[in-house]
Every structure is written in structure tokens, then in C-alpha cells.
Tab-separated table of C-alpha atoms and ligand atoms in Angstrom:
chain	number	residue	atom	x	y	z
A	6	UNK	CA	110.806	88.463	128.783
A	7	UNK	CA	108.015	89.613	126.438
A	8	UNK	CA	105.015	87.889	125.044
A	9	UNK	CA	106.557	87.156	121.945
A	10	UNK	CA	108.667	83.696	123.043
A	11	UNK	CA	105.963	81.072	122.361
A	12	UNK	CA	106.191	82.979	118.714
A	13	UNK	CA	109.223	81.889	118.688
A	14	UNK	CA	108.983	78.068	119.641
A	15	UNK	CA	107.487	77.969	115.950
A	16	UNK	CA	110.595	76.604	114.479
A	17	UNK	CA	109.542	77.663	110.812
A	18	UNK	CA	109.898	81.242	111.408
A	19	UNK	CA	113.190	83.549	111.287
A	20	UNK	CA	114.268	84.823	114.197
A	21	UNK	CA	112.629	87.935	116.027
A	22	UNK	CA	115.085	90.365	116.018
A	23	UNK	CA	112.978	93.850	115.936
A	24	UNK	CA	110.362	95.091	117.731
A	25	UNK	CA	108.407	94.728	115.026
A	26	UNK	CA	108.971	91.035	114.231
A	27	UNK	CA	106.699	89.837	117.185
A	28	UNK	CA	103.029	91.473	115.829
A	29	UNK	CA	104.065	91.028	112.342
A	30	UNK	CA	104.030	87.635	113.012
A	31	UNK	CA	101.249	87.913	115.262
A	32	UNK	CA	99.264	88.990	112.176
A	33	UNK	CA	100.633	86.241	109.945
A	34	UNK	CA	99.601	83.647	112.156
A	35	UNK	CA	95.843	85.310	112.988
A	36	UNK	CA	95.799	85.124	108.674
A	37	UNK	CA	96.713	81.317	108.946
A	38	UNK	CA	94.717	80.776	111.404
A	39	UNK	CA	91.737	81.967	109.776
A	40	UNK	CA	92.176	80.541	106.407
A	41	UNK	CA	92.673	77.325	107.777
A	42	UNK	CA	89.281	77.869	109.819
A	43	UNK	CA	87.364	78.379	106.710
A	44	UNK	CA	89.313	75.897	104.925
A	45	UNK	CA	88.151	73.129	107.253
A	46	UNK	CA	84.155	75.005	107.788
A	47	UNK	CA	84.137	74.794	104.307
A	48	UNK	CA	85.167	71.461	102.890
A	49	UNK	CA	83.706	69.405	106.098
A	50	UNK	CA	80.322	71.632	105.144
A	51	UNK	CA	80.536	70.377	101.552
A	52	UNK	CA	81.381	67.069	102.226
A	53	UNK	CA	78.457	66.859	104.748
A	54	UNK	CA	75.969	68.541	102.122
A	55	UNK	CA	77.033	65.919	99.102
A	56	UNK	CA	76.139	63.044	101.372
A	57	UNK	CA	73.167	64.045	103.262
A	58	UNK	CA	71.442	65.551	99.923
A	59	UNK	CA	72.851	63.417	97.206
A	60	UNK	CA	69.944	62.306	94.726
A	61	UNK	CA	68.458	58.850	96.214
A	62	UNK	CA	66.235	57.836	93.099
A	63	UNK	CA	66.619	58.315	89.331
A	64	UNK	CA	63.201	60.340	88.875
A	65	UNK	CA	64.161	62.786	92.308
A	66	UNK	CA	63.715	66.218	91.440
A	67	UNK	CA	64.713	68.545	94.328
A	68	UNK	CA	62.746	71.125	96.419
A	69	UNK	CA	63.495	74.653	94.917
A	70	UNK	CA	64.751	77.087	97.410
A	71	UNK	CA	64.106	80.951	96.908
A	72	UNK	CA	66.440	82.387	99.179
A	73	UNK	CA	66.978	83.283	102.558
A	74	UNK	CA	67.434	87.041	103.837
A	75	UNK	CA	68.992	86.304	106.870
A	76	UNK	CA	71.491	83.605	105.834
A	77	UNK	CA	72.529	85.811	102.789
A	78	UNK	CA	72.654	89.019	105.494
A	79	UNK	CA	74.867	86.686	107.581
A	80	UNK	CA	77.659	85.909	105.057
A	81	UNK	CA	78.195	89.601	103.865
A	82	UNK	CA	78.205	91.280	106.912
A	83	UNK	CA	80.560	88.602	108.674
A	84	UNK	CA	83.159	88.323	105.886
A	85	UNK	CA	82.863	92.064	105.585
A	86	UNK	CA	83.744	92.591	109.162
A	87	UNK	CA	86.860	89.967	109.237
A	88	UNK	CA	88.256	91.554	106.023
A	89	UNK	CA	87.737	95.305	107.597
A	90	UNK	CA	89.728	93.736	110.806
A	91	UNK	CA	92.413	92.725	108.424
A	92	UNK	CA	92.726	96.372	106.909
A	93	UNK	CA	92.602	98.026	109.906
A	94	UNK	CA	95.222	96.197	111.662
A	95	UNK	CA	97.342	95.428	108.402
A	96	UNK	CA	96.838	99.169	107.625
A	97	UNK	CA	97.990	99.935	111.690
A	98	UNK	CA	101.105	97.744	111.291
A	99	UNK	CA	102.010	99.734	107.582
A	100	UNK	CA	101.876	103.215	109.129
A	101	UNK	CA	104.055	102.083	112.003
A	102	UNK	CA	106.244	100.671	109.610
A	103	UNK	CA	106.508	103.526	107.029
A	104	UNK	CA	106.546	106.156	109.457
A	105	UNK	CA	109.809	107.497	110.241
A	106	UNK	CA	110.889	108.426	113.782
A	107	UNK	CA	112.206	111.504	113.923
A	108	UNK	CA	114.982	110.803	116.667
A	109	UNK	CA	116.325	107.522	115.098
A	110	UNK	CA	120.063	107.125	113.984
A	111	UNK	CA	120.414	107.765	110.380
A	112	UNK	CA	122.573	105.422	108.033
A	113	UNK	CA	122.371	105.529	104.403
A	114	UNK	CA	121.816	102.784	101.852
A	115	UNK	CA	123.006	102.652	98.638
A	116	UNK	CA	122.306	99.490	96.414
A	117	UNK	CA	124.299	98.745	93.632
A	118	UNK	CA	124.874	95.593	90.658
A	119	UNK	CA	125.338	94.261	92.920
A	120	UNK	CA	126.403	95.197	96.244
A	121	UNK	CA	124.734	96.905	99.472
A	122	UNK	CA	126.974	99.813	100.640
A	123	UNK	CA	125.732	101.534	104.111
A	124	UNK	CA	127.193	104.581	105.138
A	125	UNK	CA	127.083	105.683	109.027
A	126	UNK	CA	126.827	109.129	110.073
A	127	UNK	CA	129.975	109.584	111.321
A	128	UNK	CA	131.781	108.605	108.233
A	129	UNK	CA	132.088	104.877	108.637
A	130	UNK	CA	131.482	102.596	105.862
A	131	UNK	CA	131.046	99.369	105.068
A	132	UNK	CA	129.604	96.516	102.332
A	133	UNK	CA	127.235	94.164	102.724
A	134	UNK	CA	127.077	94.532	106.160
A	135	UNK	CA	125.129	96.963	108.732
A	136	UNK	CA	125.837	96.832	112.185
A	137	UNK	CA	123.489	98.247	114.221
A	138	UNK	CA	123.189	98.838	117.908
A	139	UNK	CA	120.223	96.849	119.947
A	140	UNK	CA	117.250	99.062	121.020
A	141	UNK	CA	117.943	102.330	119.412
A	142	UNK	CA	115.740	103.250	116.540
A	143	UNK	CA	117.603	103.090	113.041
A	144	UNK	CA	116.626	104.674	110.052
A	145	UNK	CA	117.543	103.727	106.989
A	146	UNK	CA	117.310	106.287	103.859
A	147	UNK	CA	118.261	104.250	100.515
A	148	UNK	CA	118.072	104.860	96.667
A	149	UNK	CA	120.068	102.830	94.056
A	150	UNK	CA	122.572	103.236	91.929
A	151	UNK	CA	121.050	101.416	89.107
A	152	UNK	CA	118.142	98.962	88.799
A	153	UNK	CA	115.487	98.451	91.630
A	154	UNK	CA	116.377	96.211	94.364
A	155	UNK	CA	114.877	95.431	97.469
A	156	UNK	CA	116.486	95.253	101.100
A	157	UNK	CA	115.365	92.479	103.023
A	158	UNK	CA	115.533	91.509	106.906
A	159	UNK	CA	113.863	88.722	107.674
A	160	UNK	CA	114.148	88.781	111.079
A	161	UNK	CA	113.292	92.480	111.292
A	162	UNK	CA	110.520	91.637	108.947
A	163	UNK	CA	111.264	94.711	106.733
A	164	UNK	CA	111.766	94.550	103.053
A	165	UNK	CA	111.478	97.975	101.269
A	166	UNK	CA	112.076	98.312	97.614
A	167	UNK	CA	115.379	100.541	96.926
A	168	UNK	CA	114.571	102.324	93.823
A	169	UNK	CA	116.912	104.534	91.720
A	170	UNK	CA	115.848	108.550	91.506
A	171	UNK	CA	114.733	108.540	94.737
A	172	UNK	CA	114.415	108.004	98.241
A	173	UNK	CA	112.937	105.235	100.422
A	174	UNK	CA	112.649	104.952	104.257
A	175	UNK	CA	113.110	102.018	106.389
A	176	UNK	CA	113.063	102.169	109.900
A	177	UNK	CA	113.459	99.193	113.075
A	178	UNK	CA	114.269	98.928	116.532
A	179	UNK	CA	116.614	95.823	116.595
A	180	UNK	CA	115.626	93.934	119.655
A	181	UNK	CA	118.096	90.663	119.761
A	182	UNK	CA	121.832	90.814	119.380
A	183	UNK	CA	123.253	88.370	117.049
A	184	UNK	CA	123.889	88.131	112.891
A	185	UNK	CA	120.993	87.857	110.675
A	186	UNK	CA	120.552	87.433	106.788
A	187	UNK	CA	120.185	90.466	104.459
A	188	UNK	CA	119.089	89.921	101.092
A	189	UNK	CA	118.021	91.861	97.677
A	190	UNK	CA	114.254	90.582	97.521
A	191	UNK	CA	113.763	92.413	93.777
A	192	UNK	CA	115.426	90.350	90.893
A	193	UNK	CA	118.166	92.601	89.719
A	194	UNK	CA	120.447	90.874	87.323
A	195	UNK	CA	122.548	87.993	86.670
A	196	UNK	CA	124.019	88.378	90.375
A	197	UNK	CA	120.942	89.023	92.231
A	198	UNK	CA	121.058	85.952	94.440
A	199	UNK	CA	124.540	86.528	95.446
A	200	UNK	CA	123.350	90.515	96.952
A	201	UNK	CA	123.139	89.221	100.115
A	202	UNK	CA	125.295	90.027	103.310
A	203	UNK	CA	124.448	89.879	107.303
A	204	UNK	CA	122.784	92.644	109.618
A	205	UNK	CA	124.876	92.408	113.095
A	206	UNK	CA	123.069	93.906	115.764
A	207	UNK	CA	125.096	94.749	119.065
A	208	UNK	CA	125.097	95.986	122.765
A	209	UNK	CA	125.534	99.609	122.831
A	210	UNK	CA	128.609	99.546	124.182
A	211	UNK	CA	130.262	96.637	121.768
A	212	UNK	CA	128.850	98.963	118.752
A	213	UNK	CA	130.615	102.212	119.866
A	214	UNK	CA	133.880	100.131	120.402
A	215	UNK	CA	132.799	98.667	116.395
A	216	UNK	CA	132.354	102.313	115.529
A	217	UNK	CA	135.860	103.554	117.079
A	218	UNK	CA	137.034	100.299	115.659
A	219	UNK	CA	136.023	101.635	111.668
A	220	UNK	CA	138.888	103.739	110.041
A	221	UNK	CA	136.282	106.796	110.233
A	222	UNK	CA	136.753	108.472	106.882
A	223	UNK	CA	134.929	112.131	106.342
A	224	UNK	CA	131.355	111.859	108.057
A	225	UNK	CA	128.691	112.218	105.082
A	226	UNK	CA	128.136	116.399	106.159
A	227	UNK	CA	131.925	116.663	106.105
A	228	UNK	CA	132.603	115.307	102.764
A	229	UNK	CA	128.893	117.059	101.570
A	230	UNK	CA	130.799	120.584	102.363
A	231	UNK	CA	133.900	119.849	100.727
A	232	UNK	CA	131.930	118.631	97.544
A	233	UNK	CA	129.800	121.531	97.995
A	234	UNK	CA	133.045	123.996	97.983
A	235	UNK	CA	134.664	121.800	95.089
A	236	UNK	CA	131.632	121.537	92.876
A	237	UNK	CA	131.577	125.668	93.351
A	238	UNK	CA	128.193	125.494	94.982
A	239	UNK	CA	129.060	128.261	97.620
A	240	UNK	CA	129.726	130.321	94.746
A	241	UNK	CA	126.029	131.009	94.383
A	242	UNK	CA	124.492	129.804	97.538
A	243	UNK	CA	125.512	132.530	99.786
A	244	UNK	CA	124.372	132.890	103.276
A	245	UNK	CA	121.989	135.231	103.830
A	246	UNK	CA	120.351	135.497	100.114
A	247	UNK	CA	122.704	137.403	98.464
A	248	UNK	CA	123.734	135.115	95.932
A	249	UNK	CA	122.462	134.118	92.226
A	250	UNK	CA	120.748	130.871	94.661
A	251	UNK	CA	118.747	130.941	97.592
A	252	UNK	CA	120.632	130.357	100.726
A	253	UNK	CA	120.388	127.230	102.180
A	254	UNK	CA	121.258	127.767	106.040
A	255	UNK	CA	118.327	126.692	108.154
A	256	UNK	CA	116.333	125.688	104.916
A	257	UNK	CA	116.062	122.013	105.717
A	258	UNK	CA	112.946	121.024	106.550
A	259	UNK	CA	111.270	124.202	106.697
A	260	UNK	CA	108.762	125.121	103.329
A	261	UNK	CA	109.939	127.018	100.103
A	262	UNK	CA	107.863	129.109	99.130
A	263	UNK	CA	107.917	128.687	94.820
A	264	UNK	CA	107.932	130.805	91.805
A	265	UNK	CA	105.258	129.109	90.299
A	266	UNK	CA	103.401	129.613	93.565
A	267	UNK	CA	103.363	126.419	95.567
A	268	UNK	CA	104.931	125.525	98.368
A	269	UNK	CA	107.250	121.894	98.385
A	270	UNK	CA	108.876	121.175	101.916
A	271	UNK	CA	112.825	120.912	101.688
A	272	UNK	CA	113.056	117.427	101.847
A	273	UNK	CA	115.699	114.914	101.210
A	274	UNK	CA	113.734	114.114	97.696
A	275	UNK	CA	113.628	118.070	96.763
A	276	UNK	CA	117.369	118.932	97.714
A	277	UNK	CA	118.046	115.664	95.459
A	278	UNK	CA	115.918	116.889	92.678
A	279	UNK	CA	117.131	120.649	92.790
A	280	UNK	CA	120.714	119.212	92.432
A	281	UNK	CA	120.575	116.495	89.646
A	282	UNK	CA	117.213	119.038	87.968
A	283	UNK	CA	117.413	122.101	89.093
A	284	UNK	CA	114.699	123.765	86.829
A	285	UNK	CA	112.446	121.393	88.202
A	286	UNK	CA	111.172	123.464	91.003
A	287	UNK	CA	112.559	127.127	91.142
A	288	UNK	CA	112.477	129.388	94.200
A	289	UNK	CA	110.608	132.184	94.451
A	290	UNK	CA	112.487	135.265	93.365
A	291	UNK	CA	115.291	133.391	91.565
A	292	UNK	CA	116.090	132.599	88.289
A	293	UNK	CA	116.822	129.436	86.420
A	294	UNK	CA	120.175	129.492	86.520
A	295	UNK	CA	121.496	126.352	88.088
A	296	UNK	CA	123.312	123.798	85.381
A	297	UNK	CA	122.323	120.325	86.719
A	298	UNK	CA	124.376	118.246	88.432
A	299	UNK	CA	123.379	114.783	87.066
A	300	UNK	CA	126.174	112.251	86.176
A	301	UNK	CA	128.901	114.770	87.560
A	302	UNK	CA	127.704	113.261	90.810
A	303	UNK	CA	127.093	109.804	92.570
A	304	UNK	CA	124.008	109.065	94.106
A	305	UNK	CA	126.375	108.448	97.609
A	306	UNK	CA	127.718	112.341	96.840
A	307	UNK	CA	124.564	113.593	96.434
A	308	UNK	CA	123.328	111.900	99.963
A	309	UNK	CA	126.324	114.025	101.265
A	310	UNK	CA	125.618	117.207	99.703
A	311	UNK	CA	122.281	116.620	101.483
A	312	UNK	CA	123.831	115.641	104.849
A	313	UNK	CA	125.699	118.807	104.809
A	314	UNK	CA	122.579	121.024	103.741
A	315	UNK	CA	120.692	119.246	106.630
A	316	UNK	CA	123.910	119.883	109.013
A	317	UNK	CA	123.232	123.372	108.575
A	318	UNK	CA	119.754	123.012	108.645
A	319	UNK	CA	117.252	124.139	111.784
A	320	UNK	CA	119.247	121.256	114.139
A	321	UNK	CA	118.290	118.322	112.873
A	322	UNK	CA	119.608	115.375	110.699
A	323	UNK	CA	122.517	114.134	111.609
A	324	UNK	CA	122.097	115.588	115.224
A	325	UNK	CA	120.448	112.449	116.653
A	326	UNK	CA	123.090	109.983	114.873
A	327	UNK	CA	126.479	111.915	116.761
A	328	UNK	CA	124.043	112.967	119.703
A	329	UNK	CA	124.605	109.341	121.787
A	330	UNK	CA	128.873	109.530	121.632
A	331	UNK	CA	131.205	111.304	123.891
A	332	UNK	CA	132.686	113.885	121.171
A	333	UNK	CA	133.551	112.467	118.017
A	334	UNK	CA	137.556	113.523	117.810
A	335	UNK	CA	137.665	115.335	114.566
A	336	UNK	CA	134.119	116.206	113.975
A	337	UNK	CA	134.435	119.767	112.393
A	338	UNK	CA	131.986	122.132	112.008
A	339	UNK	CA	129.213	121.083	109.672
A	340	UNK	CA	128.504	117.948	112.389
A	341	UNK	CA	129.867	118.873	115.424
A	342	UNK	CA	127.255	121.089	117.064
A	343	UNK	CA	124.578	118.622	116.822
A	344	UNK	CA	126.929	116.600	119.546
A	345	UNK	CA	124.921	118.286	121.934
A	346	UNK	CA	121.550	117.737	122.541
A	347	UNK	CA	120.143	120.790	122.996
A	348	UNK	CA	116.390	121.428	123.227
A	349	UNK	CA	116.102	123.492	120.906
A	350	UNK	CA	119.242	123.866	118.048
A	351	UNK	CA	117.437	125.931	115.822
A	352	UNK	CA	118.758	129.144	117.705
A	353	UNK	CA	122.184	127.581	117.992
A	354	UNK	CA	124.004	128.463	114.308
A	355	UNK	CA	126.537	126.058	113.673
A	356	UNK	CA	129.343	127.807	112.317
A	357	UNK	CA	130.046	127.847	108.298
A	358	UNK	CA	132.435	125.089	106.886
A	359	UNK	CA	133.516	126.032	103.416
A	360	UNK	CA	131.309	128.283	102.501
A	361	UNK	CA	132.094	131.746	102.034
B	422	CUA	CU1	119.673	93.677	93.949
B	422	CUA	CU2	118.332	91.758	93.489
């Protein structure tokens, strides 16, 4: 079926279960393959040169040698080459890696001492498990709870650090159904080797019926507006700027312009930062008025709060994650109009949740 099967007759090697797994590999095995090379020039060359010039009489003093421009020309531009061949495709590989789609289906990681928790964007939730459906492009956003920890596919062959106060990306296309290993590949603690748990990747249609299958609490944007009515957020952040805090309809993703001048995009990592610091970056034209929010929320709340900003954001977010299912049945407001895919949802205002 693709080029990657006589990969996979190599019996050492995990499975390839993402579209990744097959040049990743690929590029493993050209590294092998050349290290071994020069291994074997090497060593036979040495061996050759200690027999065929080894001293033959006790008095034997050898010819000196002054150098040789086009020998010494030879083994810097050659190894200079191979190693810029590495970078360039190792470098390729990392920007495909690292670089998020923007239509993938969003879940979110949290890691925890010591447990993985994933969050779907619908609501469901599980532990120490992701299911995933084969061939769609998921993103994962993850922070931690705690200590750094690392989550580990081997047969996706992605492993991204999961580090607490802030937010990582990982992103795949699973490409074989089945149940693979997950691990924690950052030592963590006492229970480190026991954060492990299995990634099950299935047919579309086997994953919605998993989905339906979930008791579907809140989705994340759901929850994010009640928090953001019960935390009194609205009381500020009125629509249309006429609160003590800058609106935040249709800010995600867009620039904020600063009062110190500068401009940050409204990012998951600044809407994280404004809650748990708020004086960290101030909009232009407010004051510094926000108390922060840090241990009156969880790092799983605050991933709502966000969800819920982004909900109400220019269209985007959690559009792509509800966009594939015949209408969720209780998806309210924050969520729901993202259930269409419309070209362009910017000009389509969802309607307001809890706010005021
Ligand atoms: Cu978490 Cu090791």
C-alpha cells in the first residue's frame, strides 16, 4: 500500500502507525547506514595502513609527509556536505513535526504525578488513554500539572516534553488502526515508569460510535463559560469594550495591540498568562486591575476558559473538532456554531453564553 512496508519487515522497530513514522524511520536508518559505512571505511583503512606500513627494521625512520591540499580539501568538504544533508532533512522533518495544522481535531493533554488525562472537544474524557480516529490530523495541546513529563508514541514517533506553565503542541496523522504504547519519556517521580497507558486509533466510524459511547460531560467551551460566569469574569469583560477589561469576542487569534506598545498575538500561551498573571501584559487603554487567577484555578479549567474565549473567537478552535459530526445533541451556544463549516465564520457571531 505505501512504500513504507519493507520498513516494516525490520522486526526491531515499533510499529508505523502515523504518517510520520515511515520517513522518520527512513532517516534513522540513512543515519545507521552511514555510520556503519564509515565505521567499516575506517577500521578496514586502519587495519590495512598498520600492516602495509608497520616499521620492518629497528633503525627505519619513515619518509616525512608535508601534507596534501587536495586530500585535506576532500575530507572537509565531503563530511561538510553529509552533515549539511543531515540538517537539512532532520531540520525538514522538525518543522513538519512542530508545525501545527490549522484544521486538525483538538484534544487536550494534561499530565499529572502521575497520570495522562486527555480531554476531547466535545466534553469526553478519559485517563491514560487517547483514542483517536485513523487519518484525520490530531492535535494535541498539553501542559502539566506539576513536574515535566514527556508524552511518548512510539509508533507515531512523537515524544514532546509536557512542561508545567505552559503550552506544547503535538500533532500526527494516525495511519494504522490498532492499540499502541504511550509512555512518560521525562523521569518524573517515584511512579514515572508506571505513566504509561495505550493510544487506540480507530475507523472513523467505530470512533464516532466510541465518542457517542463516552458519557459526554460539558465540552471544554461549555464548562470555560460557566467558569467564566462563576469566577465573575463577565463582570468586567463586557462585549463591546465597555467594561473595566477588554472584550474578548473575536479576540482570539487576532493581535493586541499593548500599553507598553507592543503587539503579542492572543494565543493560547497569552490568554493563559493574562489569567494566572494578569499584569504581565496589559492592554492598551486599560488598567491593571485584574487580581490573578493562579491556584483558584486548574491548569484543565484554565484550558477551558481558553476553549470558551476561542469559541467566541473569529471561528476557529474548536470549530474543526465538532465540524466532522452530525449535530452534537446538546451543544449550546459557545460550540455549537462552529458545527457548520462555513467558509468564512468570522462574520457569523455565535451568540453569547453567560455573559452579560
Ligand atoms: Cu511523567 Cu515520567
Amino acid at each position: 500500500m505505501n512504500p513504507s512496508s519493507f520498513l516494516s519487515l525490520i522486526p526491531f522497530f515499533p510499529d508505523q502507525a502515523s504518517s510520520f513514522a515511515f520517513e522518520v524511520d527512513l532517516f534513522y536508518l540513512f543515519l545507521f547506514a552511514l555510520t556503519g559505512f564509515f565505521t567499516v571505511l575506517i577500521g578496514v583503512a586502519a587495519l590495512y595502513f598498520l600492516i602495509k606500513y608497520r616499521r620492518r627494521s629497528k633503525g627505519e625512520v619513515p619518509e616525512q609527509i608535508e601534507g596534501h591540499l587536495k586530500l585535506e580539501i576532500a575530507w572537509t568538504v565531503i563530511p561538510f556536505l553529509i552533515s549539511m544533508f543531515i540538517f537539512a532533512w532532520g531540520a525538514k522533518l522538525y518543522y513538519q513535526m512542530y508545525t501545527a495544522p490549522g484544521d486538525a481535531l483538538e484534544i487536550f493533554i494534561t499530565g499529572k504525578q502521575w497520570m495522562w488525562r486527555a480531554q476531547h472537544p466535545d466534553g469526553q474524557r478519559e485517563i491514560n488513554e487517547l483514542h483517536v480516529p485513523l487519518g484525520r490530523r490530531v492535535k494535541l495541546t498539553m501542559t502539566s500539572e506539576d513536574v515535566i513529563h514527556s508524552y511518548f508514541i512510539p509508533a507515531f514517533r512523537t515524544k514532546t516534553d509536557v512542561v508545567p506553565g505552559r503550552y506544547t503542541m503535538s500533532w500526527f496523522t494516525p495511519a494504522k488502526t490498532g492499540t499502541y504504547h504511550l509512555f512518560c519519556a521525562e523521569y518524573c517521580g517515584t511512579q514515572h515508569s508506571g505513566m504509561i497507558g495505550k493510544v487506540i486509533v480507530m475507523d472513523y466510524p467505530d470512533y464516532q460510535a466510541w465518542l457517542r459511547g463516552v458519557p459526554r460531560e460539558k465540552s471544554p467551551a461549555e464548562a470555560g463559560a460557566q467558569f467564566f460566569t462563576s469566577l465573575a469574569c463577565n463582570n468586567c469583560h463586557l462585549d463591546g469594550g465597555a467594561g473595566r477589561g477588554p472584550s474578548l469576542h473575536n479576540l482570539f487569534g487576532t493581535d493586541v495591540k499593548l500599553a507598553n506598545g507592543s503587539t503579542v498575538k492572543a494565543d493560547e500561551t497569552y490568554l493563559r498568562e493574562s489569567i494566572l498573571n494578569p499584569g504581565a501584559k496589559i492592554v492598551g487603554g486599560y488598567a491593571n486591575d485584574m487580581p490573578t487567577f493562579q491556584g483558584l484555578v486548574t491548569e484543565e479549567q484554565v484550558a477551558m476558559i481558553i476553549q470558551y474565549i476561542k469559541s467566541i473567537g473569529p471561528g476557529q478552535g474548536a470549530a474543526t473538532a465538532t465540524a466532522p459530526r452530525p449535530a452534537a445533541p446538546s451543544s449550546v451556544a459557545p460550540a455549537a456554531p462552529a458545527a457548520r463549516p462555513t467558509e468564512r465564520p468570522a462574520s457569523e457571531r455565535p451568540a453569547k453564553p453567560g455573559a452579560p
